[in-house]
Coordinates of C-alpha atoms and ligand atoms in Angstrom, one line a residue:
X1 CA 237.9 188.1 219.0
X2 CA 238.2 186.8 215.5
X3 CA 236.9 190.1 214.1
X4 CA 239.5 192.1 216.2
X5 CA 242.2 189.8 214.9
X6 CA 241.1 190.3 211.3
X7 CA 240.9 194.0 211.8
X8 CA 244.4 194.1 213.2
X9 CA 245.7 191.9 210.4
X10 CA 243.9 194.2 207.9
X11 CA 245.8 197.2 209.2
X12 CA 249.1 195.4 209.7
X13 CA 248.9 193.5 206.5
X14 CA 248.1 196.7 204.6
X15 CA 251.2 198.3 206.0
X16 CA 253.4 195.2 205.3
X17 CA 252.1 194.5 201.8
X18 CA 253.8 196.3 199.0
X19 CA 251.3 198.0 196.6
X20 CA 252.3 195.8 193.7
X21 CA 251.2 192.6 195.5
X22 CA 247.6 193.5 195.2
X23 CA 245.3 191.5 193.0
X24 CA 245.4 188.3 191.2
X25 CA 246.6 189.0 187.7
X26 CA 246.1 186.9 184.6
X27 CA 249.7 186.2 183.9
X28 CA 251.9 186.3 187.0
X29 CA 255.1 186.5 184.9
X30 CA 254.0 189.8 183.3
X31 CA 256.1 192.6 184.7
X32 CA 257.7 190.4 187.3
X33 CA 261.2 188.9 188.0
X34 CA 261.6 185.2 188.7
X35 CA 263.6 183.8 191.6
X36 CA 266.8 182.0 190.7
X37 CA 267.2 179.0 192.9
X38 CA 270.4 179.4 195.0
X39 CA 270.7 175.6 195.4
X40 CA 270.9 175.3 191.6
X41 CA 273.6 177.9 191.5
X42 CA 275.5 175.7 194.0
X43 CA 275.1 172.6 191.8
X44 CA 276.5 174.4 188.8
X45 CA 279.5 175.4 191.0
X46 CA 280.5 171.7 191.0
X47 CA 280.7 171.7 187.3
X48 CA 282.6 175.0 187.1
X49 CA 285.3 173.4 189.2
X50 CA 285.6 170.6 186.7
X51 CA 286.1 172.6 183.5
X52 CA 288.9 174.9 182.3
X53 CA 287.6 176.5 179.2
X54 CA 286.9 180.2 179.8
X55 CA 283.9 180.5 177.5
X56 CA 282.3 177.4 179.1
X57 CA 282.9 178.8 182.6
X58 CA 281.3 182.1 181.5
X59 CA 278.3 180.2 180.2
X60 CA 277.9 178.3 183.4
X61 CA 278.1 181.5 185.4
X62 CA 275.4 182.9 183.3
X63 CA 273.2 179.9 184.0
X64 CA 273.7 180.3 187.8
X65 CA 271.3 183.3 187.5
X66 CA 268.7 181.5 185.4
X67 CA 265.4 181.1 187.2
X68 CA 264.6 177.4 187.8
X69 CA 261.8 175.8 189.9
X70 CA 262.1 174.5 193.4
X71 CA 261.1 170.9 193.6
X72 CA 259.4 169.9 196.8
X73 CA 259.9 166.2 196.0
X74 CA 259.3 164.8 199.5
X75 CA 258.1 166.0 202.9
X76 CA 261.7 166.4 204.1
X77 CA 262.4 168.8 201.2
X78 CA 260.3 171.5 202.9
X79 CA 262.8 171.6 205.7
X80 CA 265.7 171.4 203.3
X81 CA 266.1 167.7 202.1
X82 CA 268.7 165.6 203.8
X83 CA 269.9 163.0 201.3
X84 CA 270.9 165.5 198.7
X85 CA 272.6 167.4 201.6
X86 CA 272.9 171.1 202.0
X87 CA 269.6 172.1 200.3
X88 CA 267.8 175.2 201.5
X89 CA 264.5 174.9 203.3
X90 CA 261.4 176.3 201.7
X91 CA 261.4 179.2 204.2
X92 CA 265.0 180.0 203.4
X93 CA 264.2 180.0 199.7
X94 CA 261.4 182.4 200.3
X95 CA 263.6 184.7 202.3
X96 CA 266.2 184.6 199.6
X97 CA 263.5 185.4 197.0
X98 CA 262.6 188.5 199.1
X99 CA 266.3 189.4 199.1
X100 CA 266.5 189.0 195.3
X101 CA 263.5 191.2 194.9
X102 CA 264.0 194.7 193.5
X103 CA 261.0 196.9 192.9
X104 CA 259.0 194.5 190.8
X105 CA 256.8 191.5 191.8
X106 CA 258.9 188.3 192.3
X107 CA 257.7 184.9 191.0
X108 CA 258.7 181.8 193.0
X109 CA 258.1 178.5 191.1
X110 CA 257.3 175.6 193.4
X111 CA 256.8 172.1 192.0
X112 CA 254.5 169.9 194.1
X113 CA 255.8 166.4 193.4
X114 CA 255.0 164.0 196.3
X115 CA 251.8 162.2 195.6
X116 CA 251.6 158.7 197.2
X117 CA 252.8 156.1 194.8
X118 CA 254.1 158.8 192.5
X119 CA 255.1 158.3 188.9
X120 CA 253.2 154.9 188.8
X121 CA 254.3 153.8 185.4
X122 CA 258.0 154.4 185.9
X123 CA 260.6 153.4 188.6
X124 CA 263.2 156.0 188.8
X125 CA 261.4 158.2 191.3
X126 CA 258.4 156.7 193.1
X127 CA 259.0 158.8 196.2
X128 CA 258.5 158.0 199.8
X129 CA 254.7 157.9 200.3
X130 CA 252.2 155.2 199.5
X131 CA 248.4 155.1 199.8
X132 CA 248.8 151.7 201.5
X133 CA 250.3 153.2 204.6
X134 CA 248.4 156.4 205.2
X135 CA 250.3 158.3 202.4
X136 CA 247.3 160.4 201.4
X137 CA 246.8 161.8 204.9
X138 CA 250.5 162.5 205.2
X139 CA 250.4 164.2 201.8
X140 CA 247.6 166.4 202.9
X141 CA 248.7 167.3 206.4
X142 CA 252.5 167.0 206.5
X143 CA 253.0 168.3 203.0
X144 CA 250.3 170.5 201.4
X145 CA 249.1 172.1 204.7
X146 CA 252.7 172.9 205.7
X147 CA 253.4 174.5 202.3
X148 CA 250.1 176.4 202.2
X149 CA 250.7 177.8 205.7
X150 CA 254.0 179.2 204.8
X151 CA 253.2 180.6 201.4
X152 CA 250.1 182.4 202.8
X153 CA 252.0 184.2 205.5
X154 CA 251.7 188.0 205.2
X155 CA 255.5 188.4 205.2
X156 CA 255.5 186.6 201.8
X157 CA 252.6 188.4 200.3
X158 CA 254.9 190.4 198.0
X159 CA 255.9 187.1 196.2
X160 CA 253.8 185.5 193.5
X161 CA 253.8 181.7 193.9
X162 CA 253.5 179.6 190.8
X163 CA 252.5 176.1 191.9
X164 CA 253.3 173.4 189.3
X165 CA 251.1 170.6 190.4
X166 CA 252.2 167.0 190.3
X167 CA 254.1 166.2 187.0
X168 CA 252.9 163.1 185.1
X169 CA 250.2 162.2 187.6
X170 CA 246.8 162.8 185.9
X171 CA 248.2 161.9 182.5
X172 CA 249.3 158.5 183.9
X173 CA 245.7 158.0 184.9
X174 CA 244.6 158.4 181.3
X175 CA 247.1 156.3 179.4
X176 CA 248.8 153.9 181.8
X177 CA 246.0 151.9 183.5
X178 CA 247.4 148.7 181.9
X179 CA 250.0 149.1 184.6
X180 CA 249.0 147.4 187.8
X181 CA 250.3 150.1 190.1
X182 CA 248.6 152.8 188.1
X183 CA 245.4 150.9 188.1
X184 CA 245.5 150.6 191.9
X185 CA 246.2 154.3 192.3
X186 CA 243.3 155.0 189.9
X187 CA 240.9 152.7 191.8
X188 CA 241.6 154.5 195.1
X189 CA 241.5 157.9 193.4
X190 CA 244.8 158.7 195.1
X191 CA 246.1 161.2 192.6
X192 CA 242.7 162.9 192.1
X193 CA 242.1 163.3 195.8
X194 CA 245.6 164.5 196.5
X195 CA 245.4 167.1 193.7
X196 CA 241.9 168.2 194.7
X197 CA 243.1 168.8 198.2
X198 CA 246.1 170.8 197.0
X199 CA 244.0 172.9 194.7
X200 CA 241.5 173.6 197.6
X201 CA 244.2 174.6 200.1
X202 CA 246.3 176.7 197.7
X203 CA 243.8 178.5 195.6
X204 CA 241.9 181.6 196.8
X205 CA 245.0 183.6 197.7
X206 CA 245.7 186.6 195.4
X207 CA 249.4 185.7 195.1
X208 CA 248.9 181.9 194.5
X209 CA 248.8 180.7 191.0
X210 CA 248.0 177.1 190.2
X211 CA 249.0 175.2 187.0
X212 CA 248.3 171.5 186.5
X213 CA 250.6 169.2 184.5
X214 CA 249.3 168.1 181.2
X215 CA 252.1 165.9 179.8
X216 CA 253.4 166.8 176.4
X217 CA 252.4 166.5 172.7
X218 CA 254.3 163.2 172.2
X219 CA 252.5 161.6 175.0
X220 CA 248.9 162.8 174.9
X221 CA 248.6 164.5 171.5
X222 CA 246.4 161.9 169.7
X223 CA 242.9 163.3 169.3
X224 CA 241.2 160.7 171.4
X225 CA 243.9 160.7 174.2
X226 CA 243.9 164.5 174.3
X227 CA 240.1 164.6 174.7
X228 CA 240.1 161.9 177.4
X229 CA 242.8 163.8 179.2
X230 CA 240.9 167.1 179.1
X231 CA 237.7 165.4 180.3
X232 CA 239.6 163.6 183.1
X233 CA 241.3 166.8 184.3
X234 CA 238.0 168.8 184.1
X235 CA 236.2 166.1 186.1
X236 CA 239.0 166.3 188.8
X237 CA 239.0 170.1 189.1
X238 CA 235.2 170.5 188.8
X239 CA 234.9 168.3 192.0
X240 CA 236.8 170.8 194.1
X241 CA 235.0 173.4 196.2
X242 CA 236.1 176.4 194.1
X243 CA 235.5 174.4 190.8
X244 CA 237.1 175.0 187.5
X245 CA 238.1 178.6 188.2
X246 CA 240.5 177.4 190.9
X247 CA 243.3 176.8 188.4
X248 CA 245.1 179.4 186.4
X249 CA 246.2 177.0 183.7
X250 CA 248.4 174.1 182.8
X251 CA 252.1 173.2 182.2
X252 CA 253.4 171.1 179.4
X253 CA 256.6 169.3 178.8
X254 CA 257.8 169.1 182.4
X255 CA 261.3 167.5 182.4
X256 CA 260.6 166.8 178.7
X257 CA 262.5 167.3 175.5
X258 CA 259.7 167.8 173.0
X259 CA 260.4 171.0 171.1
X260 CA 258.2 174.1 171.3
X261 CA 258.2 174.1 167.5
X262 CA 259.3 171.8 164.8
X263 CA 260.3 174.5 162.3
X264 CA 260.5 172.2 159.3
X265 CA 257.4 170.1 160.1
X266 CA 254.9 172.9 160.4
X267 CA 252.0 171.3 158.4
X268 CA 250.6 168.1 160.0
X269 CA 248.2 167.7 157.0
X270 CA 251.1 167.5 154.5
X271 CA 251.1 164.4 152.3
X272 CA 253.9 163.0 150.2
X273 CA 253.2 160.5 147.5
X274 CA 249.7 160.4 148.9
X275 CA 250.8 159.5 152.4
X276 CA 250.3 161.9 155.4
X277 CA 253.6 162.8 157.1
X278 CA 252.0 162.2 160.4
X279 CA 251.6 158.5 159.5
X280 CA 255.4 158.1 159.9
X281 CA 256.4 155.9 162.8
X282 CA 257.9 158.9 164.7
X283 CA 254.5 160.6 165.0
X284 CA 252.4 157.5 164.6
X285 CA 249.4 159.6 163.3
X286 CA 249.6 162.1 166.2
X287 CA 249.0 165.4 164.5
X288 CA 250.6 167.5 167.3
X289 CA 254.3 167.5 166.4
X290 CA 255.3 170.2 169.0
X291 CA 254.2 171.9 172.1
X292 CA 252.9 175.1 170.5
X293 CA 250.4 173.2 168.3
X294 CA 249.4 171.0 171.2
X295 CA 248.7 173.9 173.5
X296 CA 246.7 175.8 170.9
X297 CA 244.5 172.7 170.6
X298 CA 244.4 172.0 174.4
X299 CA 243.3 175.6 175.0
X300 CA 240.2 175.2 172.8
X301 CA 239.4 171.8 174.4
X302 CA 239.8 173.0 178.0
X303 CA 237.5 176.0 177.3
X304 CA 235.0 173.8 175.6
X305 CA 235.1 171.6 178.7
X306 CA 234.1 174.6 180.8
X307 CA 237.4 176.2 182.0
X308 CA 237.5 180.0 181.9
X309 CA 238.7 181.6 178.7
X310 CA 241.6 183.2 180.5
X311 CA 243.4 180.0 181.3
X312 CA 247.0 180.1 180.2
X313 CA 249.8 177.6 179.6
X314 CA 253.4 177.4 180.6
X315 CA 256.0 175.3 178.8
X316 CA 259.1 173.8 180.4
X317 CA 261.8 174.7 177.9
X318 CA 264.8 173.8 180.0
X319 CA 265.9 170.9 177.9
X320 CA 264.1 170.9 174.6
X321 CA 266.6 172.9 172.5
X322 CA 268.0 170.4 170.0
X323 CA 270.9 172.5 168.7
X324 CA 274.3 171.0 168.1
X325 CA 275.7 169.4 165.0
X326 CA 272.8 167.0 164.3
X327 CA 270.2 169.7 164.1
X328 CA 268.7 169.9 160.6
X329 CA 269.2 173.3 159.1
X330 CA 266.5 173.0 156.5
X331 CA 263.5 171.1 155.4
X332 CA 264.3 167.8 153.8
X333 CA 264.0 167.6 150.0
X334 CA 263.1 163.9 150.2
X335 CA 259.7 162.9 148.6
X336 CA 259.0 159.9 150.8
X337 CA 257.5 160.3 154.3
X338 CA 260.2 158.3 156.1
X339 CA 263.2 160.3 154.9
X340 CA 261.3 163.5 154.9
X341 CA 260.3 163.2 158.6
X342 CA 263.7 161.8 159.7
X343 CA 265.7 164.5 157.9
X344 CA 263.4 167.4 158.9
X345 CA 262.7 166.9 162.6
X346 CA 264.9 168.7 165.1
X347 CA 263.8 166.2 167.9
X348 CA 266.6 163.6 167.4
X349 CA 265.3 160.9 169.8
X350 CA 264.7 157.4 168.5
X351 CA 261.1 157.6 169.9
X352 CA 259.0 160.3 171.4
X353 CA 258.4 158.1 174.4
X354 CA 262.1 158.2 175.4
X355 CA 262.2 160.4 178.5
X356 CA 265.2 159.6 180.5
X357 CA 268.4 161.7 180.2
X358 CA 268.0 161.9 176.4
X359 CA 271.2 162.1 174.5
X360 CA 271.5 164.9 172.0
X361 CA 269.2 167.3 173.8
X362 CA 270.2 170.9 174.6
X363 CA 269.0 173.7 176.7
X364 CA 265.8 175.1 175.2
X365 CA 264.5 178.7 174.8
X366 CA 265.3 180.8 177.8
X367 CA 262.5 181.7 180.2
X368 CA 260.4 184.3 178.6
X369 CA 257.0 185.9 179.3
X370 CA 254.3 185.9 176.5
X371 CA 256.6 184.6 173.7
X372 CA 253.7 184.9 171.2
X373 CA 252.1 188.0 172.6
X374 CA 249.7 188.5 175.4
X375 CA 246.7 187.2 173.6
X376 CA 248.2 183.8 172.9
X377 CA 247.5 180.9 175.3
X378 CA 251.3 180.5 176.1
X379 CA 251.9 182.7 179.1
X380 CA 255.6 181.9 179.5
X381 CA 258.5 179.6 178.8
X382 CA 259.8 178.5 182.1
X383 CA 262.6 176.2 183.3
X384 CA 261.0 173.6 185.6
X385 CA 263.5 170.8 185.4
X386 CA 266.9 172.3 186.5
X387 CA 269.1 171.4 183.5
X388 CA 271.9 169.2 184.7
X389 CA 269.8 167.2 187.3
X390 CA 269.4 163.6 186.3
X391 CA 266.1 161.9 185.4
X392 CA 267.2 158.5 186.9
X393 CA 270.1 156.2 187.5
X394 CA 271.5 154.0 184.7
X395 CA 273.0 151.6 187.3
X396 CA 271.1 148.3 187.0
X397 CA 272.4 147.3 190.5
X398 CA 270.1 149.9 192.1
X399 CA 267.0 147.7 192.1
X400 CA 265.7 148.8 195.5
X401 CA 264.4 152.3 196.3
X402 CA 266.9 154.4 198.2
X403 CA 265.9 156.8 201.1
X404 CA 264.5 159.2 198.5
X405 CA 262.4 156.5 196.8
X406 CA 264.7 156.4 193.8
X407 CA 266.0 153.4 191.9
X408 CA 267.0 151.9 188.5
X409 CA 264.5 152.2 185.6
X410 CA 265.5 150.4 182.3
X411 CA 264.4 153.5 180.4
X412 CA 267.5 155.2 181.9
X413 CA 269.8 152.4 180.7
X414 CA 271.5 153.1 177.4
X415 CA 271.8 149.4 176.7
X416 CA 268.1 148.7 177.1
X417 CA 265.9 148.2 174.0
X418 CA 262.3 149.3 174.4
X419 CA 259.5 147.4 172.8
X420 CA 257.3 150.2 171.5
X421 CA 254.6 148.0 169.9
X422 CA 253.9 148.6 166.2
X423 CA 256.9 148.6 163.9
X424 CA 259.6 149.6 164.1
X425 CA 258.9 148.4 167.6
X426 CA 262.3 147.8 169.2
X427 CA 264.3 151.0 169.8
X428 CA 267.1 151.9 172.2
X429 CA 266.4 154.3 175.0
X430 CA 269.0 156.8 173.9
X431 CA 269.7 157.5 177.6
X432 CA 273.1 158.9 178.6
X433 CA 275.4 156.4 180.3
X434 CA 276.7 156.7 183.9
X435 CA 273.7 158.6 185.2
X436 CA 273.2 159.2 188.9
X437 CA 269.7 158.9 190.7
X438 CA 267.0 161.3 189.6
X439 CA 267.5 164.8 190.9
X440 CA 271.2 164.4 191.5
X441 CA 273.8 166.4 189.6
X442 CA 274.9 165.0 186.3
X443 CA 277.9 166.9 185.1
X444 CA 278.2 165.2 181.7
X445 CA 274.5 165.9 180.9
X446 CA 275.0 169.5 181.9
X447 CA 277.9 169.8 179.5
X448 CA 275.9 168.2 176.7
X449 CA 272.9 170.5 177.3
X450 CA 275.1 173.6 177.1
X451 CA 276.8 172.4 173.9
X452 CA 273.5 171.6 172.2
X453 CA 271.6 174.6 173.5
X454 CA 269.1 176.2 171.0
X455 CA 269.2 179.1 170.8
X456 CA 273.0 178.5 171.1
X457 CA 274.6 179.6 174.3
X458 CA 278.2 179.4 173.2
X459 CA 279.6 181.1 170.1
X460 CA 280.4 178.5 167.3
X461 CA 284.2 178.8 167.8
X462 CA 283.9 178.2 171.5
X463 CA 282.6 174.6 171.1
Ligands
LIG501 C1 263.3 163.9 190.8 C2 263.3 164.9 191.9 C3 264.1 166.1 191.4 C4 263.5 166.6 190.1 C5 264.2 167.7 189.5 C6 262.7 164.4 189.6 O1 262.8 163.4 188.6 O2 262.6 162.8 191.3 O3 264.0 164.4 193.0 O4 264.0 167.2 192.4 O5 263.5 165.5 189.2 O6 265.5 167.4 189.1

């Protein structure tokens, strides 16, 4: 019976499957179009109604067609989340992707973001599952299985699914075990087991592509941390049934604002007055100043750890643009490290650890395939975080998680001062004021991102 079914499917599926869907390619973005999320276009519509300037409206309309990822940030989101009302279900998205498809393969970017006790070192978005009440089982069966069943249906075989797996999770297991919640998650192997299950269920289909999150250079770029991260990820993936070849690569800078390149700080070995520039407090001896350098290093380390040579990297460039009037236009002429770094860096944050709604940031490089050529480890710039969606509420009254598992985190409060340890230790968060809960539309941030886009989106006289 099973054989007959398989034979029927073989015939049926061959008829239904467009020729270009065949085979698992090395870079799914090559020669493909990317789905633009219709929900995102609707969010932008809210901002369009609030502005009057014609050039700004035109820029916003352009952004409505920009591909951004679909965040499956809770079980309910698969059926079209409730709290953030009016969102499409995953199935509706996939049907819309088929409608958007012309005569090329179509990539659909799906973010898996629902591990139990998610984002253990922060508070703005811990989600709705916990390992303490059966969260891992629910993650596996009510979330991963449901997604895998849908994306492996023959009617969607003409789509290429890029799975962006669990932002911040494994990196938290490397650097944040001082935090009690992270330590408990680590002890129960919650994230590892969740990710291993996801990788096992989702890999092995020609049109499924799997990329694991690997933080960003300002978080994990120190040699020792970077090596620990690679070893921990390798250990996690090696323990899956398919092993290291189950993943296609890694994503960096998800929802981040770390630049792809620091154009005026291109030599981490540079010394001024005998002092290395990387000793400045902004880099704190981390030699990886930007995502490109970080990825080139990670690529070597992952391969040395046993991953196949053809692994590739994606960078979330939705909000790492740093244009606008505070962007340095040239290398500093200062001859001391402090002024040189401060006047040369395009990343204008007070500290590279500031992650919540950073003021001064702009839209980054637009999505692009193989920005450094096909041989380079960067497969594509993509927009994972939909620019304009908040990272977390700045309202200190929201101490309890809401129905989406979201609440106040001091890192999202512009008045909070962070103790970053070694001098200068106390620095403001730089977060934008009046921010709504994470994932909700934040008009003021959207305006700022457009104004500070790099490459610029508006002509200089339009600003
Ligand atoms: C939020 C999600 C949201 C995503 C994209 C995350 O920080 O927790 O709910 O979908 O950002 O904006």
